Short mmCIF file of C-alpha atoms in Angstrom, two decimals:
data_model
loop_
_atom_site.label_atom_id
_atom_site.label_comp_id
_atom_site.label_asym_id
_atom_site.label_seq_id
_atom_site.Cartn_x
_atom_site.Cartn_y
_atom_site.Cartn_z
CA UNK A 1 -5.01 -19.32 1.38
CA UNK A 2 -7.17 -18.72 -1.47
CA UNK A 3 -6.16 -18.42 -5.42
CA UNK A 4 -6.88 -15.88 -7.23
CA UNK A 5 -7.40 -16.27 -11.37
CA UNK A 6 -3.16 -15.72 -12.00
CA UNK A 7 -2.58 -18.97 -9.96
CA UNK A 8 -0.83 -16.41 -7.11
CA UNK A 9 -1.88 -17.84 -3.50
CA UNK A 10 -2.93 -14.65 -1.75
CA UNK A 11 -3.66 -14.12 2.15
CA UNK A 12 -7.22 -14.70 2.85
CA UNK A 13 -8.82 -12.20 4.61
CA UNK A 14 -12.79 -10.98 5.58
CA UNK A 15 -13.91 -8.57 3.28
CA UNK A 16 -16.70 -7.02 1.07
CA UNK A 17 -16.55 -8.83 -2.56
CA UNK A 18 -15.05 -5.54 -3.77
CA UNK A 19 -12.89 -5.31 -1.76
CA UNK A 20 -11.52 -8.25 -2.59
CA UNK A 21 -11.34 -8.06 -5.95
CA UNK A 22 -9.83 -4.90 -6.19
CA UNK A 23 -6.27 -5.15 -5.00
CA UNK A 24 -2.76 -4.86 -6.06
CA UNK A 25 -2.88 -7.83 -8.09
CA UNK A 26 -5.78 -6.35 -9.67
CA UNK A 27 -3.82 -3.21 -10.79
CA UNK A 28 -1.03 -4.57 -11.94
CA UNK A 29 -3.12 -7.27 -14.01
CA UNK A 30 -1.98 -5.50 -17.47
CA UNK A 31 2.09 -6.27 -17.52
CA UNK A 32 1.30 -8.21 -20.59
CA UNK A 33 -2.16 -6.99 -22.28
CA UNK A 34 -4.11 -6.96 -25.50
CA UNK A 35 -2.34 -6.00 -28.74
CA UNK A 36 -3.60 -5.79 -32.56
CA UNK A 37 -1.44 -8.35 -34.18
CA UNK A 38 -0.17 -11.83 -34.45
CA UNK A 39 0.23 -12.25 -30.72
CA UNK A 40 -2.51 -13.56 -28.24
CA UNK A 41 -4.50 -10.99 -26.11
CA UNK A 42 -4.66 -11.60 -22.08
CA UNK A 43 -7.27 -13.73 -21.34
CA UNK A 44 -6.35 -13.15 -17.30
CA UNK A 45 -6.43 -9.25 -17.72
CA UNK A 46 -9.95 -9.48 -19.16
CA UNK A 47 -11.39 -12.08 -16.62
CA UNK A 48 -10.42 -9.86 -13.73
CA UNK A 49 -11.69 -6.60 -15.12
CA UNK A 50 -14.81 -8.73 -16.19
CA UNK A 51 -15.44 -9.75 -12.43
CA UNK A 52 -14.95 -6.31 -11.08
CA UNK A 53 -17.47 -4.77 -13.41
CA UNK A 54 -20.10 -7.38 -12.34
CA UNK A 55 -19.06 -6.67 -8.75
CA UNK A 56 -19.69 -2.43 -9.64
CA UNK A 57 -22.75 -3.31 -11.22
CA UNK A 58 -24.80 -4.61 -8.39
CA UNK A 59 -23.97 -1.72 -6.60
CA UNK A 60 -24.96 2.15 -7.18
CA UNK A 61 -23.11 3.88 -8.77
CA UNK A 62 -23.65 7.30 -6.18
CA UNK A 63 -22.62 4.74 -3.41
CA UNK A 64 -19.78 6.44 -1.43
CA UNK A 65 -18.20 2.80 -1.39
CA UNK A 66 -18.16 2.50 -5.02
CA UNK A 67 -17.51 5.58 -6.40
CA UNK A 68 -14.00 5.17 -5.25
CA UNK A 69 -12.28 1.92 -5.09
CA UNK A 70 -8.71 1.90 -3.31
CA UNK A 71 -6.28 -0.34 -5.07
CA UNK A 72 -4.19 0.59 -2.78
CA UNK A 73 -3.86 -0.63 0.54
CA UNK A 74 0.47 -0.37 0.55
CA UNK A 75 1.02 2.55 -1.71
CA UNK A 76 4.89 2.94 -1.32
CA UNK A 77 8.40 2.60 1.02
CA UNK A 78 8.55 6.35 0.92
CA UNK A 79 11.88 6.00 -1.36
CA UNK A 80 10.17 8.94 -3.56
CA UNK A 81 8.80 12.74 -2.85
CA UNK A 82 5.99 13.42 -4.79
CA UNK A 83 5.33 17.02 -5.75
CA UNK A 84 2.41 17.86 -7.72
CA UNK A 85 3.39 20.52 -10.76
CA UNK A 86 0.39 22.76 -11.94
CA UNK A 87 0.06 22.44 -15.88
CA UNK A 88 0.77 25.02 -17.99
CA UNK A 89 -1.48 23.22 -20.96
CA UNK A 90 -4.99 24.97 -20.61
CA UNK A 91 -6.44 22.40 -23.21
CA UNK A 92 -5.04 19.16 -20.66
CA UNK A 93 -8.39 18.18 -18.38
CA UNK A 94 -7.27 14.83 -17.87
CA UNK A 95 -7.88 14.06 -14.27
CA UNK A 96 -4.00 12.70 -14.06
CA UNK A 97 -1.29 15.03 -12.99
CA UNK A 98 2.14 16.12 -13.92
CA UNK A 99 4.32 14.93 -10.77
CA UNK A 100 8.11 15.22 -9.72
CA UNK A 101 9.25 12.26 -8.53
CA UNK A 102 12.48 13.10 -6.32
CA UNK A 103 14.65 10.39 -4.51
CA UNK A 104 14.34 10.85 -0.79
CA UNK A 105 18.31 9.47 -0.50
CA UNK A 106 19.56 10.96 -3.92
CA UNK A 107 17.47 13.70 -4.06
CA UNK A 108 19.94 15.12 -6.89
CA UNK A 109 17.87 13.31 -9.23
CA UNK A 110 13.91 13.44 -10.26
CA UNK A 111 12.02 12.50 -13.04
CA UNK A 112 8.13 14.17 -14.27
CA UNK A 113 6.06 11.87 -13.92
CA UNK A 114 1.93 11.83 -15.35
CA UNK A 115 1.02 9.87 -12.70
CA UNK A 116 -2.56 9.27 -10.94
CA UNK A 117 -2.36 9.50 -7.18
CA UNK A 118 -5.58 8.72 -6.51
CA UNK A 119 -7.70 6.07 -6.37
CA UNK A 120 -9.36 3.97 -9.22
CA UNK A 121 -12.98 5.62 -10.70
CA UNK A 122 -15.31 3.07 -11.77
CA UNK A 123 -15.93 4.17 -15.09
CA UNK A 124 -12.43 3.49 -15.60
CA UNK A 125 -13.04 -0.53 -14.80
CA UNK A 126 -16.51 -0.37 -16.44
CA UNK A 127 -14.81 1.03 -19.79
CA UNK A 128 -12.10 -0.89 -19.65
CA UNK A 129 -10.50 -4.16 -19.01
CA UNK A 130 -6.35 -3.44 -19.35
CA UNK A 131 -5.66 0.19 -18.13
CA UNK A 132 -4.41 -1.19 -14.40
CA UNK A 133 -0.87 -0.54 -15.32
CA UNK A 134 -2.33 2.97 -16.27
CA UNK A 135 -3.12 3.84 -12.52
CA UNK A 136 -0.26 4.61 -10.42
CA UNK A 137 3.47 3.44 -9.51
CA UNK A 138 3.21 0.08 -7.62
CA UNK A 139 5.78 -0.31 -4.56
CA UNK A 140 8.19 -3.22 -6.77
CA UNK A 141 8.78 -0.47 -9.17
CA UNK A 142 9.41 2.07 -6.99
CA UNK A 143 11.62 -0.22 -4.97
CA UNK A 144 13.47 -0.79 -8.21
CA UNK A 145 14.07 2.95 -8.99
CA UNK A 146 15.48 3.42 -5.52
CA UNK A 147 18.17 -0.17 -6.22
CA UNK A 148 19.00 1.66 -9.32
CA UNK A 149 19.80 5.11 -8.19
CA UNK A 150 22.05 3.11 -5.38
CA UNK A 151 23.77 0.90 -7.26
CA UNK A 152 23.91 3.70 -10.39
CA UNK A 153 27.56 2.93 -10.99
CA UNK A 154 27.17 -1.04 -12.32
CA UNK A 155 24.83 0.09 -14.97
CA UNK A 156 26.55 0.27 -18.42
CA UNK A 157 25.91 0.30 -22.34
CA UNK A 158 22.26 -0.42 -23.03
CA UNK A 159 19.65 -1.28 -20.70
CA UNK A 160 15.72 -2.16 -20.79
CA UNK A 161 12.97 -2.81 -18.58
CA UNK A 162 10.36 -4.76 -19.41
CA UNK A 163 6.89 -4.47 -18.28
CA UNK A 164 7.51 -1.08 -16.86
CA UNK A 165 3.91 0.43 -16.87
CA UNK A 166 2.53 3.85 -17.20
CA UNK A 167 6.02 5.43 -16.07
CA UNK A 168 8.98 2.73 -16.43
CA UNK A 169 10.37 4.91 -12.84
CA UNK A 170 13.17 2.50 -12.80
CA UNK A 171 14.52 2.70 -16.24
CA UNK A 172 13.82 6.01 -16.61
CA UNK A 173 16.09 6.60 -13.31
CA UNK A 174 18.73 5.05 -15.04
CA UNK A 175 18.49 7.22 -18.07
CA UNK A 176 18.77 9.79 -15.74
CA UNK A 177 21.79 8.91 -13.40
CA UNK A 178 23.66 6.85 -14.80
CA UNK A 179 26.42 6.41 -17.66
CA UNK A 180 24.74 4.56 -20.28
CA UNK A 181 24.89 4.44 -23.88
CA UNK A 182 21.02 3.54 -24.49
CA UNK A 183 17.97 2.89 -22.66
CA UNK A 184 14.81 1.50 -23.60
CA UNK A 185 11.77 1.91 -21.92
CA UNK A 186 9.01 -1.12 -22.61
CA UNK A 187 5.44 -2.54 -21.57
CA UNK A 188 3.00 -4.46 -23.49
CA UNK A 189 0.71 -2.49 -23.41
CA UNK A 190 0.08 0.20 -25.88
CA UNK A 191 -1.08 3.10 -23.96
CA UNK A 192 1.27 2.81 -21.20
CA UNK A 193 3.75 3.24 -24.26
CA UNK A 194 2.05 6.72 -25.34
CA UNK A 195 1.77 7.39 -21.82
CA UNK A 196 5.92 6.89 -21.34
CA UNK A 197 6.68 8.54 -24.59
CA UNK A 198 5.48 11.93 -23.02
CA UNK A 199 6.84 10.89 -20.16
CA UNK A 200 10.08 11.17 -22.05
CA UNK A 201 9.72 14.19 -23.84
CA UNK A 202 9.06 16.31 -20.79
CA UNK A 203 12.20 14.98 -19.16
CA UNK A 204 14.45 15.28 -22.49
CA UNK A 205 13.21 18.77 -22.58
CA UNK A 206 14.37 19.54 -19.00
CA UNK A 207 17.53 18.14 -20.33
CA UNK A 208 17.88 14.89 -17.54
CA UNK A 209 19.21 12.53 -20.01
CA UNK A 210 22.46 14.06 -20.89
CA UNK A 211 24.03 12.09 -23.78
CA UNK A 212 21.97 9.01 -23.46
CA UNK A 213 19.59 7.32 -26.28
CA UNK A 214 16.12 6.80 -24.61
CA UNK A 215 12.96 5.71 -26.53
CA UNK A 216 9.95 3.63 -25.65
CA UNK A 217 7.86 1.00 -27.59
CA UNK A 218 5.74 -2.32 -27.32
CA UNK A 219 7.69 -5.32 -26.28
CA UNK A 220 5.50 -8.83 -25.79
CA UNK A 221 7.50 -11.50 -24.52
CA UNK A 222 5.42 -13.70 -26.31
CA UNK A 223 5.58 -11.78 -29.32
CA UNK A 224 8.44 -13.42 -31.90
CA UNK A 225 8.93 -10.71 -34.02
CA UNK A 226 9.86 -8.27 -30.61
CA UNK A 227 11.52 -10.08 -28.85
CA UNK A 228 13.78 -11.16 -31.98
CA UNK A 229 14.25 -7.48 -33.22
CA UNK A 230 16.38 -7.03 -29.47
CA UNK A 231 17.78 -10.51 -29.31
CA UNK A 232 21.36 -9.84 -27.46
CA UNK A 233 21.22 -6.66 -27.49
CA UNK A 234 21.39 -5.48 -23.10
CA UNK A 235 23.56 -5.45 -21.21
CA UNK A 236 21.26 -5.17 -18.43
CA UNK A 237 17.64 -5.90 -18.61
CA UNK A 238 15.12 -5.48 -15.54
CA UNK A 239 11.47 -6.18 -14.66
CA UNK A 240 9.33 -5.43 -11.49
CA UNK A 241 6.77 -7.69 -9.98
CA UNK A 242 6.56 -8.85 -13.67
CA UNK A 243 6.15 -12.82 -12.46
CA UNK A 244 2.10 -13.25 -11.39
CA UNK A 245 0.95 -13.83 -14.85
CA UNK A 246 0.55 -17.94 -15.06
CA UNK A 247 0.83 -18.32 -19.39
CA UNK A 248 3.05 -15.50 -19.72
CA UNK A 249 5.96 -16.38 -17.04
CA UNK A 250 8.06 -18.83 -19.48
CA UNK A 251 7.50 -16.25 -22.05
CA UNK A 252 9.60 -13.65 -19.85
CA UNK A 253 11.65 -15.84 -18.73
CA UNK A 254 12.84 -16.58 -22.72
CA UNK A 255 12.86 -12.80 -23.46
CA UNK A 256 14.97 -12.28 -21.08
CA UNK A 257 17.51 -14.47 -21.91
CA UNK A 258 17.10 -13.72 -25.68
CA UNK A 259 17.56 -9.44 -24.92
CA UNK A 260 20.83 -10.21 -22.31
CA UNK A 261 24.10 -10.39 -24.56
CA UNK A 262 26.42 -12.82 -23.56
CA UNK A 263 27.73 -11.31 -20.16
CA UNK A 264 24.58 -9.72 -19.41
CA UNK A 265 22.64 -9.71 -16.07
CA UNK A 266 18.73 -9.60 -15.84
CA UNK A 267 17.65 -7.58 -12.58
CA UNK A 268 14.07 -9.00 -11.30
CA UNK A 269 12.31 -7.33 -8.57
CA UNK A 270 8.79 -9.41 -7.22
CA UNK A 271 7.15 -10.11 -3.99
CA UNK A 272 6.75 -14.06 -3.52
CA UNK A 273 2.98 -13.61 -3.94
CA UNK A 274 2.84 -17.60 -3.16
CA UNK A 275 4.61 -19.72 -5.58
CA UNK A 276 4.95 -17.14 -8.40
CA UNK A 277 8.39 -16.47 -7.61
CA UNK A 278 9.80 -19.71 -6.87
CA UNK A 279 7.75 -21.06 -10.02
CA UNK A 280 10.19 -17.95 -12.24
CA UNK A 281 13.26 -19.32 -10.59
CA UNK A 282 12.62 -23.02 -11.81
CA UNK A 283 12.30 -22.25 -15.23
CA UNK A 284 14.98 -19.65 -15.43
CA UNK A 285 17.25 -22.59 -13.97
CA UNK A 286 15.91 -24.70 -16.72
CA UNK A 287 16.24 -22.56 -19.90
CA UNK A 288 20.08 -22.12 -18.57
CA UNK A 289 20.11 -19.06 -16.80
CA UNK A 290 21.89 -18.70 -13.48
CA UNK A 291 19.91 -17.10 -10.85
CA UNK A 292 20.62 -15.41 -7.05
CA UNK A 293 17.96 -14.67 -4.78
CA UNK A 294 18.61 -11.50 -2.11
CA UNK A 295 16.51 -10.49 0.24
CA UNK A 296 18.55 -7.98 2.49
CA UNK A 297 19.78 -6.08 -0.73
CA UNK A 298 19.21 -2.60 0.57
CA UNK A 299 19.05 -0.77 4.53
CA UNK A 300 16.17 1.57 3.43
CA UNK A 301 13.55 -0.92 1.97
CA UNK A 302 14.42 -3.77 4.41
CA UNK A 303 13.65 -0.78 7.08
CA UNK A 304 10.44 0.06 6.16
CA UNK A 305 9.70 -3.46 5.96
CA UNK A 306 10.21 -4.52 9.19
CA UNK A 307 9.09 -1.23 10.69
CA UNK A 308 5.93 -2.90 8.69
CA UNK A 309 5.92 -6.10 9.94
CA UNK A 310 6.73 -5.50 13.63
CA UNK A 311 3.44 -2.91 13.73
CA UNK A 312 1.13 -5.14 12.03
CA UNK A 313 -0.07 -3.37 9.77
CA UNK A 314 -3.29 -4.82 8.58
CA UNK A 315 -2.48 -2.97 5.16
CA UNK A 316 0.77 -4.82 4.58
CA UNK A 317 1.37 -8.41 3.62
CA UNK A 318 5.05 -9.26 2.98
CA UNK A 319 3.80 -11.86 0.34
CA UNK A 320 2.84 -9.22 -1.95
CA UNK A 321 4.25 -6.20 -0.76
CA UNK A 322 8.08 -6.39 -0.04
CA UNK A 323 10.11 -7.71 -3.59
CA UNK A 324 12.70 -9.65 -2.98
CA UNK A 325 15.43 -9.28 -6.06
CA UNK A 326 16.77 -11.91 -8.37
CA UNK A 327 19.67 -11.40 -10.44
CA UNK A 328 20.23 -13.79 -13.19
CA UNK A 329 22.86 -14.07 -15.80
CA UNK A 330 23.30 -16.53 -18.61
CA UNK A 331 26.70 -18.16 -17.18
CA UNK A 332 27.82 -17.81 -13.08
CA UNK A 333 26.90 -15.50 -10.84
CA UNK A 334 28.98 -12.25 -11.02
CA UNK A 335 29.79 -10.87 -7.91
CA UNK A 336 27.36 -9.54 -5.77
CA UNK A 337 25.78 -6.38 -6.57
CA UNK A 338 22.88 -6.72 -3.81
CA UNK A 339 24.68 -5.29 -0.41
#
């Protein structure tokens, strides 16, 4: 096992430097990136892109290897159909695409989406250092969406993700299907934010939100003045694969049990990736909160993961691919929303 710069314990395996560098952890390096302000920038989000660029660099540019770099070796649990819409906006060149996202089990709701399929250019990490989250929809969140379109019914009054990326799939699901007073969408970074706030426009406009109250801004968890501005104000709050970052990880763990109100529940989807999670759990047991651990929370997911495991695939690694889901609340356990 070798560590990479978050402190996660990832599966060693033989491969080109890129390669190794460029992975999921890579991509989703930004939950918690720069910001003008009073708060701290992401030392760990700039190392990584930092090393990638020096890896690019020794390379040419026009080398088929380089010019494309996969960050993607598990792209998804198929919970989602992705159908690409052709843009109506002659003056839009950007290379990303509007997409509807459909459930594959609920396929009475979809979202538009301005996602990027593809794979990451390289003058995307040579120009920047935080965009990851700005890439694509990473298989926790996606796994997320799908637990919330299933279990639609338990969500109530206001809810917020945290740390949702370039699309926030899972809370924006929930603005969709269920029968909530409020919903707010949050990363913290700011142009995932801009990127979500159109996001939300071209849904409202297509008139998937019904009655519900759903905006988007910049939450840090380490930011005081943020986190404070929210304090008990959820009744649900959720996060996927939110848990890799080493000096942000108490900071999450705080704002989440800051945001919850006093019979809230926090909904946490990661992946182990090696002691991340278990390192979460212990300090949301010691700032108070109670906390459940499920792995066999839904039949589709825990399909495609052992259809995974018992094929091999080299392109699959249960230590960062499959989330398992907390559930944490500030007194005991409610009962169990997970089967």
């Amino acid at each position: 096992m070798e560590r990479d710069s978050t402190g996660a314990a990832e599966k060693t395996e033989p491969a080109s430097p890129e390669r190794k560098i460029v992975n999921e952890d890579t991509c989703a390096a930004n939950s918690q990136s720069s910001r003008d302000g009073t708060c701290v920038t992401t030392d760990v989000a700039r190392a990584r892109w930092t090393l990638l660029r020096q890896v690019l660099r020794q390379k040419k540019v026009d080398n088929p290897e380089v010019k494309q770099v996969s960050v993607r070796r598990f792209a998804t649990f198929d919970l989602f159909s992705r159908k690409r819409l052709v843009t109506q906006d002659p003056s839009d060149t950007s290379d990303d695409q509007w997409v509807e996202y459909r459930s594959v089990y609920f396929p009475e709701y979809s979202a538009l989406l301005r996602d990027n399929l593809g794979p990451l250019r390289v003058n995307e990490v040579l120009n920047s250092f935080d965009n990851t989250g700005n890439v694509c929809v990473w298989p926790s969140e996606e796994v997320m969406a799908h637990y919330c379109l299933q279990k639609r019914h338990m969500f109530k009054g206001a809810v917020c993700e945290l740390g949702g990326g370039m699309t926030c799939l899972a809370g924006l699901m929930v603005a969709i299907c269920a029968d909530v007073r409020e919903v707010l969408l949050s990363d913290g970074n700011e142009k995932s934010i801009q990127n979500v706030r159109g996001l939300l426009e071209s849904n409202r406009q297509g008139g998937k939100f019904g009655s519900t109250q759903v905006s988007a801004r910049v939450v840090r968890w380490d930011c005081e003045s943020d986190i404070s501005a929210l304090e008990g104000h959820f009744d649900i709050v959720m996060c996927a694969d939110c848990l890799f970052l080493d000096q942000y990880r108490a900071s999450l763990v705080d704002a989440i049990r800051r945001l919850l109100q006093p019979n809230g529940m926090a909904l946490v989807f990661a992946p182990l990736r090696g002691e991340t999670l278990r390192l979460f759990c212990q300090l949301a047991q010691q700032a108070g909160l109670s906390v459940s651990q499920h792995q066999q929370y839904d039949a589709q997911v825990m399909d495609v993961h052992l259809k995974m495991l018992s094929e091999g695939k080299e392109a699959y690694d249960e230590n960062i691919h499959y989330p398992l889901l907390l559930t944490l609340t500030k007194g005991p356990q409610p009962a169990s929303h997970a089967q």
